[in-house]
Coordinates of C-alpha atoms in Angstrom, one line a residue:
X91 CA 102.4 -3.8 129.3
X92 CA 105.5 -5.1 128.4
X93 CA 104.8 -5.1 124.5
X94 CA 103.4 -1.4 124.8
X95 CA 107.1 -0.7 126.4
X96 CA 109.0 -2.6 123.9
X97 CA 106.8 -0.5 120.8
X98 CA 107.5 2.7 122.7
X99 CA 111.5 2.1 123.1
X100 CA 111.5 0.9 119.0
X101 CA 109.6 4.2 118.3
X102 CA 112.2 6.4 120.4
X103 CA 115.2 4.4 118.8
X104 CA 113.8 5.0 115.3
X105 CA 112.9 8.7 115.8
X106 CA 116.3 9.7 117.4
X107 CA 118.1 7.5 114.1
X108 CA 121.5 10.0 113.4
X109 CA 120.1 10.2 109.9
X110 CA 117.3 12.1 110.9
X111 CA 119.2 14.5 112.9
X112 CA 122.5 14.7 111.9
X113 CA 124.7 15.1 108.9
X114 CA 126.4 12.1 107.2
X115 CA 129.3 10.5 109.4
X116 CA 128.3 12.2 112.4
X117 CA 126.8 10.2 115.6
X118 CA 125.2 11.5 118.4
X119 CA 128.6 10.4 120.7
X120 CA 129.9 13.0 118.7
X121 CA 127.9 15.6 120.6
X122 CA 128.8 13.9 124.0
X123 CA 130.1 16.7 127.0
X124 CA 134.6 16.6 127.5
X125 CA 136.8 18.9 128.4
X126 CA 133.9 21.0 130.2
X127 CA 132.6 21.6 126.8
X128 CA 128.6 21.0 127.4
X129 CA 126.4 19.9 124.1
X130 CA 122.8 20.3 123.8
X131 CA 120.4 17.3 124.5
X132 CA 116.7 16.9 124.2
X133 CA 116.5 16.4 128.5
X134 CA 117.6 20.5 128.9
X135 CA 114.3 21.5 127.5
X136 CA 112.2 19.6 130.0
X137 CA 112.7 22.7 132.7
X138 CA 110.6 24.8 130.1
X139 CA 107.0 23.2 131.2
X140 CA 107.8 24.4 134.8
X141 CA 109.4 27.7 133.7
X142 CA 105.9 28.4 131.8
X143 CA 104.0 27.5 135.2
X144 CA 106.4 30.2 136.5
X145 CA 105.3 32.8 133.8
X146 CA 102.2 32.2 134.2
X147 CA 102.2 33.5 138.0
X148 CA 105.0 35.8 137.6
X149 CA 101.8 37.7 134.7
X150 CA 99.0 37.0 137.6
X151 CA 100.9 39.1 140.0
X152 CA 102.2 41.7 137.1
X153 CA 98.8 42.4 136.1
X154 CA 97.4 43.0 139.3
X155 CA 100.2 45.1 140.5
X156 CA 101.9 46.6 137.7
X157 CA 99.0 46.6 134.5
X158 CA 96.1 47.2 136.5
X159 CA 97.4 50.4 137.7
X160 CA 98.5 51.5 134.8
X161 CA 95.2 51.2 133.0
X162 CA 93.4 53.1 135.7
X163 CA 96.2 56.0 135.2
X164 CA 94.9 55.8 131.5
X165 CA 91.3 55.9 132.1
X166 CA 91.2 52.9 131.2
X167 CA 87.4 51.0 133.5
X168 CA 87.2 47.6 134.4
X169 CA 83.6 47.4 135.1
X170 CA 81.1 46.3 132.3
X171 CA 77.8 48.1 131.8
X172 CA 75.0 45.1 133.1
X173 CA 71.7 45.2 131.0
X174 CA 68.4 45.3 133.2
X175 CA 67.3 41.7 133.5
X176 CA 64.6 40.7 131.0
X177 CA 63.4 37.2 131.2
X178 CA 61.7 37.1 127.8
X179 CA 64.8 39.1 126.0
X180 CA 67.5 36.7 127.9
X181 CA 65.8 33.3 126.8
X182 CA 65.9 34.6 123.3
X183 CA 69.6 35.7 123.8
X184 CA 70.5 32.4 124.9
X185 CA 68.4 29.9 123.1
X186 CA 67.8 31.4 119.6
X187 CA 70.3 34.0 118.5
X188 CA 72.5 36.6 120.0
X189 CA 71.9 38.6 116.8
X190 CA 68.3 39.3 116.2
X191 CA 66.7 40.1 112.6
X192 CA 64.2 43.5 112.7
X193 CA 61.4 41.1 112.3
X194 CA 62.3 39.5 115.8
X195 CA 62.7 42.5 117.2
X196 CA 59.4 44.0 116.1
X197 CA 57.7 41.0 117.7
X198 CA 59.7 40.9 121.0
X199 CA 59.2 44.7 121.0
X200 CA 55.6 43.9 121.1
X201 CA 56.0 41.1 123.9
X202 CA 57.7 43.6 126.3
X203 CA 56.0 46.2 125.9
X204 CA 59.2 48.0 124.9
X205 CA 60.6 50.0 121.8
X206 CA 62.4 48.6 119.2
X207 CA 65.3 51.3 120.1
X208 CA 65.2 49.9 123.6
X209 CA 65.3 45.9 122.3
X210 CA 68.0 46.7 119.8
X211 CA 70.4 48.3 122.7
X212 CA 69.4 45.7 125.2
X213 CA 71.1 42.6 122.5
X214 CA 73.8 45.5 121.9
X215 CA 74.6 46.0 125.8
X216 CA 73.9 42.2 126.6
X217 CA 76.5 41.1 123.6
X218 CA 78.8 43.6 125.1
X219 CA 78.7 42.4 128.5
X220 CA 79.9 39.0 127.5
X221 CA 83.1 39.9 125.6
X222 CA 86.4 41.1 127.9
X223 CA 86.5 44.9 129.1
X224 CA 89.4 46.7 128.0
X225 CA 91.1 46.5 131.1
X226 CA 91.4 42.6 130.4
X227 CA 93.1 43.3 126.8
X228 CA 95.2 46.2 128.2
X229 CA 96.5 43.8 130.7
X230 CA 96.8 41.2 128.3
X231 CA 99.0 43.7 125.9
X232 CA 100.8 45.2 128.6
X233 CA 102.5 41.7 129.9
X234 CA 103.3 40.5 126.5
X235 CA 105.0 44.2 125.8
X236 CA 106.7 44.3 129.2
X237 CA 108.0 39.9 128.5
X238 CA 108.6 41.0 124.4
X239 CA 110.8 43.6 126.1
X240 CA 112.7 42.1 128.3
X241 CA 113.4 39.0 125.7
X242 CA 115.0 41.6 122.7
X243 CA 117.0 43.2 125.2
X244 CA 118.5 40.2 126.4
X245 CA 118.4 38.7 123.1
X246 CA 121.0 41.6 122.1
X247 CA 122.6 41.5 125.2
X248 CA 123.4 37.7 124.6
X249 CA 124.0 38.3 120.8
X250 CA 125.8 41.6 120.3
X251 CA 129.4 39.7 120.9
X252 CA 129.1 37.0 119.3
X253 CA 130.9 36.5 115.8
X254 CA 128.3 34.5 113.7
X255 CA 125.9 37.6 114.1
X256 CA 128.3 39.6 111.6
X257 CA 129.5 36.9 109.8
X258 CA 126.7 34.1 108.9
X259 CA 129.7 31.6 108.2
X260 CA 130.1 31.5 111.5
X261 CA 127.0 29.6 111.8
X262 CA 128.1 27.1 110.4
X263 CA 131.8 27.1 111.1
X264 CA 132.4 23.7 113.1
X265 CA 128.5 22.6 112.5
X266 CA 127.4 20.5 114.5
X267 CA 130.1 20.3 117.2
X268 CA 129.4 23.3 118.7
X269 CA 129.2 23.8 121.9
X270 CA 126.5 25.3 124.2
X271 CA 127.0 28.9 125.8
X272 CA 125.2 29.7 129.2
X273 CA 123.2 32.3 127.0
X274 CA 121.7 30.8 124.4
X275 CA 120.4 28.1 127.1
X276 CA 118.8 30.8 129.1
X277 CA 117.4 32.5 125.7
X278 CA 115.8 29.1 124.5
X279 CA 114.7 28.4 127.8
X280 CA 112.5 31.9 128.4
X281 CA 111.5 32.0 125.1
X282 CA 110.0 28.4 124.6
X283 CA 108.8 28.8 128.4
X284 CA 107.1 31.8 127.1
X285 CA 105.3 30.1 124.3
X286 CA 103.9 27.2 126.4
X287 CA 102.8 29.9 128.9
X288 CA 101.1 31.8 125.9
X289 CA 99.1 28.3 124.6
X290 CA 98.8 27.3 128.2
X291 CA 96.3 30.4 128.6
X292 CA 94.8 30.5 125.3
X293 CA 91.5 29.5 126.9
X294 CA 91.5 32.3 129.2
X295 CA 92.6 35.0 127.2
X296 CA 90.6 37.6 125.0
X297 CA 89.1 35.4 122.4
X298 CA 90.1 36.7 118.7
X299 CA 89.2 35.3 115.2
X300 CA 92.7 34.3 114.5
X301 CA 92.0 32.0 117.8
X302 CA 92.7 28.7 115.4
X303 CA 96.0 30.8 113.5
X304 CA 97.3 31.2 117.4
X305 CA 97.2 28.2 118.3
X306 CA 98.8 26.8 115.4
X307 CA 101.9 29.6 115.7
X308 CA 102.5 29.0 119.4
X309 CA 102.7 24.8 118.5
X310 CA 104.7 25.7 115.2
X311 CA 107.3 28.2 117.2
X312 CA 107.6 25.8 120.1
X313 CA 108.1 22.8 117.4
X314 CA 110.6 24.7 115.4
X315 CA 112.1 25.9 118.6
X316 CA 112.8 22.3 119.8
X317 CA 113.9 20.9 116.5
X318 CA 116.3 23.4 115.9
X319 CA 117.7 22.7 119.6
X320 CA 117.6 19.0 119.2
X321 CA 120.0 19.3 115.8
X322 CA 122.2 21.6 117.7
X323 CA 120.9 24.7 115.0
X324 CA 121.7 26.8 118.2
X325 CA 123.3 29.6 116.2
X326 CA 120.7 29.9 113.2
X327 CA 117.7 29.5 115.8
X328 CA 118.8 32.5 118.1
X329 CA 119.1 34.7 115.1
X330 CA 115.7 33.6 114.0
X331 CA 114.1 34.5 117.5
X332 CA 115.9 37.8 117.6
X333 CA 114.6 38.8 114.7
X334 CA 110.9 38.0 115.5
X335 CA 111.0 39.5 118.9
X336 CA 112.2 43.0 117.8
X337 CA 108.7 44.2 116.0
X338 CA 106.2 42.6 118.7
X339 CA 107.2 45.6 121.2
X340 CA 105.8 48.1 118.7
X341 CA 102.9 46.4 117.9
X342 CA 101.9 45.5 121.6
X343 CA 102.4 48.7 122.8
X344 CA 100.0 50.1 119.8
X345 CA 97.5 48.0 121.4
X346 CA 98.1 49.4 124.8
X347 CA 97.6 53.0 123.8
X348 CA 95.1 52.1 121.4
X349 CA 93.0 50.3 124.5
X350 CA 93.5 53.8 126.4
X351 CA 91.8 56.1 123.7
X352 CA 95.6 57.6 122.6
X353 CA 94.4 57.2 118.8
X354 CA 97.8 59.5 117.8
X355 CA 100.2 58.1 119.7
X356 CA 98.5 54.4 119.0
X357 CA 99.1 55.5 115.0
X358 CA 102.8 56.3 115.4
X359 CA 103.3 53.4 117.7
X360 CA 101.9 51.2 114.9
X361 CA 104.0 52.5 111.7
X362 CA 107.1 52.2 114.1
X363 CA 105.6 48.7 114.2
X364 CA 105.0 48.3 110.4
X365 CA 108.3 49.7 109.5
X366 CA 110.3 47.2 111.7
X367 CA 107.9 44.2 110.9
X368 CA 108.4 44.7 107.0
X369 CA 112.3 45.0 107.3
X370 CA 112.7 42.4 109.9
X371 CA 110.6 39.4 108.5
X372 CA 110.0 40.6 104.6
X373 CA 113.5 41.6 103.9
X374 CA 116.8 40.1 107.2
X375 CA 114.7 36.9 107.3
X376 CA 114.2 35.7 104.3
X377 CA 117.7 37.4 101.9
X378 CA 119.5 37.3 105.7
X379 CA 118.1 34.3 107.7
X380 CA 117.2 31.6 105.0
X381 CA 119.6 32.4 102.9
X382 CA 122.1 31.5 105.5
X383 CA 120.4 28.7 106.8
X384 CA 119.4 27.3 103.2
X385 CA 122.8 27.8 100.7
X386 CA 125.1 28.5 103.2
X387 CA 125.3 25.0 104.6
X388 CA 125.4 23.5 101.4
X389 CA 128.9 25.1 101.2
X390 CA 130.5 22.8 104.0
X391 CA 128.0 19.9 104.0
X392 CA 125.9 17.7 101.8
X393 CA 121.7 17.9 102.3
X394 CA 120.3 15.6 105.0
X395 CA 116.9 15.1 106.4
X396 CA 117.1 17.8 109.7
X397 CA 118.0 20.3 107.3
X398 CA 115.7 19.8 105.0
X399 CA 113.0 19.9 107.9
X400 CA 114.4 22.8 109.0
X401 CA 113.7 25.0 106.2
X402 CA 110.5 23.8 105.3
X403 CA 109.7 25.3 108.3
X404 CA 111.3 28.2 108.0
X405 CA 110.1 28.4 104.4
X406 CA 106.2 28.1 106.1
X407 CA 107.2 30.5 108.6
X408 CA 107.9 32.8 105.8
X409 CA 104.9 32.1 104.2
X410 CA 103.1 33.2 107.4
X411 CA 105.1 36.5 107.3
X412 CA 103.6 37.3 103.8
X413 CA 100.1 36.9 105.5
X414 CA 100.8 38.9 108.0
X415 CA 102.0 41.4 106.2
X416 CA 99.0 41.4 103.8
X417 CA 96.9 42.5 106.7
X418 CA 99.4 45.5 108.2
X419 CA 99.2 46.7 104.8
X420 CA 96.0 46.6 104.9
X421 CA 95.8 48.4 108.2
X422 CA 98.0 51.1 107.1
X423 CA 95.8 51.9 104.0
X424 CA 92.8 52.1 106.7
X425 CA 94.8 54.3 108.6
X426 CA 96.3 56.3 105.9
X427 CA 92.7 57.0 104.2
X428 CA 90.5 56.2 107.3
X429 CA 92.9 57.7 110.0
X430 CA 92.1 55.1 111.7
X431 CA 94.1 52.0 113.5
X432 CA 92.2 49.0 114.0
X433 CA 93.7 45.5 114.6
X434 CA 92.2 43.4 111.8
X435 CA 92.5 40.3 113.5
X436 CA 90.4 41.1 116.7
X437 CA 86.9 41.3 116.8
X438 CA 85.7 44.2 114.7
X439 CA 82.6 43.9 115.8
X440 CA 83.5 44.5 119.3
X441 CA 85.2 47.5 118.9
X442 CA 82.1 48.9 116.4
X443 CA 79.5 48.4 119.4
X444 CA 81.0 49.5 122.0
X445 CA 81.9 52.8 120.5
X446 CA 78.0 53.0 119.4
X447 CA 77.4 51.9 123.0
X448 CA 79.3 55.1 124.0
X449 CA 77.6 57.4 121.2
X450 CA 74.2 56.7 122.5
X451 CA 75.2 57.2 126.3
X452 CA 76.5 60.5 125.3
X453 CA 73.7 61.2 123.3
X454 CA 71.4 60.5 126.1
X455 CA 73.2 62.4 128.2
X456 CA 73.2 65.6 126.1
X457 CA 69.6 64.9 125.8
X458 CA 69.4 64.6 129.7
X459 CA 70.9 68.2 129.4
X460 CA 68.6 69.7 127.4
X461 CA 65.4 68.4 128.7
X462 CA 66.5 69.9 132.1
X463 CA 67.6 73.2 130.8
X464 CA 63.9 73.0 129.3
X465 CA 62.6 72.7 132.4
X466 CA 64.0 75.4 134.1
X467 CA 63.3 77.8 130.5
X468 CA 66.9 77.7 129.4
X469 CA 67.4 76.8 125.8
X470 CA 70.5 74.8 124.7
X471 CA 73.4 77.1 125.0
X472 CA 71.4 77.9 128.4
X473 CA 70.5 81.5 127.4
X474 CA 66.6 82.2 128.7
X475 CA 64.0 81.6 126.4
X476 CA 60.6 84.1 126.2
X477 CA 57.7 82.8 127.9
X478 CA 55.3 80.7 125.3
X479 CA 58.5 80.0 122.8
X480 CA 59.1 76.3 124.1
X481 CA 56.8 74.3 121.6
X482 CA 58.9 76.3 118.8

């Protein structure tokens, strides 16, 4: 026990070594609170685990008091369609494949006694009732838009004064003895609470392909988020933050319009969304933000390892934009030729059934319709039809 605590308090003196996080000369009693001048220190970011606990309930009761409502005033059902209960069809579902070929539904056809129309929407309608409604994603949208909100407006609330917003010298002017304001605590504190919240409920959420690419950006934003805390890049970090938040309200509030059937206003919601994304992160942040964070510095200070570290990251995160912005393109050509807006990285299959799901139900229904005007001798645009002209 004793040799385990010994390794653990050589690792933690090796990893906080000034030469890892601070320029040359400058030691951590540097950054030590006087004169009621407080400093950042790894210990103030403990309160975000609890804060993201707080989120996390803060969303359970916004969803069922705020977005639940709101999705019903859209149209917008909760309950999912339940297939009729097939023991022979549900064994095959669950033990062999939830994706049959035509030869397996010609033969469990033929075991059911049923049609192969009927077998094919039975796997469509029992594939559908495992994935989440649209109420769950229009909940899901809605808190992210209503937190992504509130964060950018208090982002420029806490930003629009200060002098290093203007003038990116200022970022560095006095680097790194400088010391920390009440509002760029409480900014890093919501947003990194945020982000824990976010990967805290990954496992509940609506599952997406990207499911792998979200966990990795909620890890990366919270590591970069620390780091740049740790090395006191207070300045630099709130300017990177600001300029992420600013395009997620469009594009969350594209979703929630595009969950409630408002295709048009879902469209326009989405190139406000493109427009601001491609400005934002493929033209401020890397000629605004790593410019001042990469050659900028180099002006006052010679290169050490945190920032170094720091715009690898940033250079990755950059990286990441480009992806991104491969697939908005790509969902602007769709729209543009397609008219139509469809998140690339959910599943598309999803979306494809249910709308054939709701295809068939209306074209039962008009079917419905016409066998009973049939019955009482109308024809289809329910004008009589002569005695003996039915089998016409």
């Amino acid at each position: 026990m004793r040799a385990a605590f010994r390794m653990f308090q050589t690792f933690k003196e090796w990893f906080w070594l000034e030469r890892f996080w601070l320029p040359p000369q400058v030691k951590w009693s540097d950054l030590e609170d006087h004169d009621g001048l407080v400093f950042v220190k790894p210990s103030h970011l403990y309160i975000t685990i609890p804060c993201a606990f707080g989120l996390l309930i803060i969303r359970h009761f916004f969803e069922k008091f705020i977005a639940t409502p709101l999705a019903k005033a859209f149209g917008i059902k909760e309950d999912i369609q339940k297939v009729i209960p097939n023991t022979i069809l549900e064994n095959f579902f669950k033990h062999s494949t939830r994706h049959p070929s035509q030869t397996d539904i010609y033969g469990l056809a033929k075991k059911c006694t049923l049609t192969e129309r009927q077998v094919e929407r039975w796997f469509r309608r029992r594939r559908n009732q495992d994935r989440p409604c649209r109420m769950k994603k229009f909940r899901e949208a809605c808190w992210r838009f209503a937190f992504y909100l509130m964060i950018t407006v208090a982002g420029i609330a806490f930003l629009y004064d200060k002098p290093w917003v203007y003038d990116l010298w200022q970022v560095w002017n006095g680097y790194p003895r400088q010391p920390l304001l009440p509002s760029q605590y409480w900014y890093y504190v919501l947003e990194m609470s945020f982000y824990w919240s976010l990967l805290f409920s990954l496992g509940s959420d609506v599952k997406r392909k990207d499911f792998l690419a979200h966990v990795i950006h909620h890890l990366a934003a919270i590591s970069l988020m620390s780091f740049s805390w740790c090395a006191n890049y207070i300045r630099s970090g709130t300017l990177v933050m600001i300029v992420h938040d600013v395009a997620d309200i469009w594009l969350e509030s594209a979703k929630m319009f595009s969950y409630a059937g408002w295709k048009q206003t879902c469209n326009t919601l989405f190139f406000i969304f493109s427009t601001i994304f491609l400005i934002s992160r493929l033209i401020i942040f890397p000629f605004w933000i790593l410019h001042c964070t990469l050659v900028v510095p180099m002006l006052y200070l010679e290169p050490f390892f945190s920032y170094i570290f720091l715009n690898l990251q940033l250079i990755v995160l950059q990286i990441l934009h480009l992806y991104w912005g491969y697939f908005i393109l790509k969902m602007l050509k769709t729209c543009i030729f397609l008219k139509n807006i469809q998140d690339v990285r959910s599943d598309d299959e999803d979306g494809y059934e249910e709308e054939e799901e709701e295809e068939e139900e209306e074209e039962e229904a008009t079917k419905g319709k016409g066998r009973d005007c049939l019955k009482n001798g109308l024809g289809a645009d329910r004008h009589l039809i002569p005695n003996g002209q039915h089998g016409r």
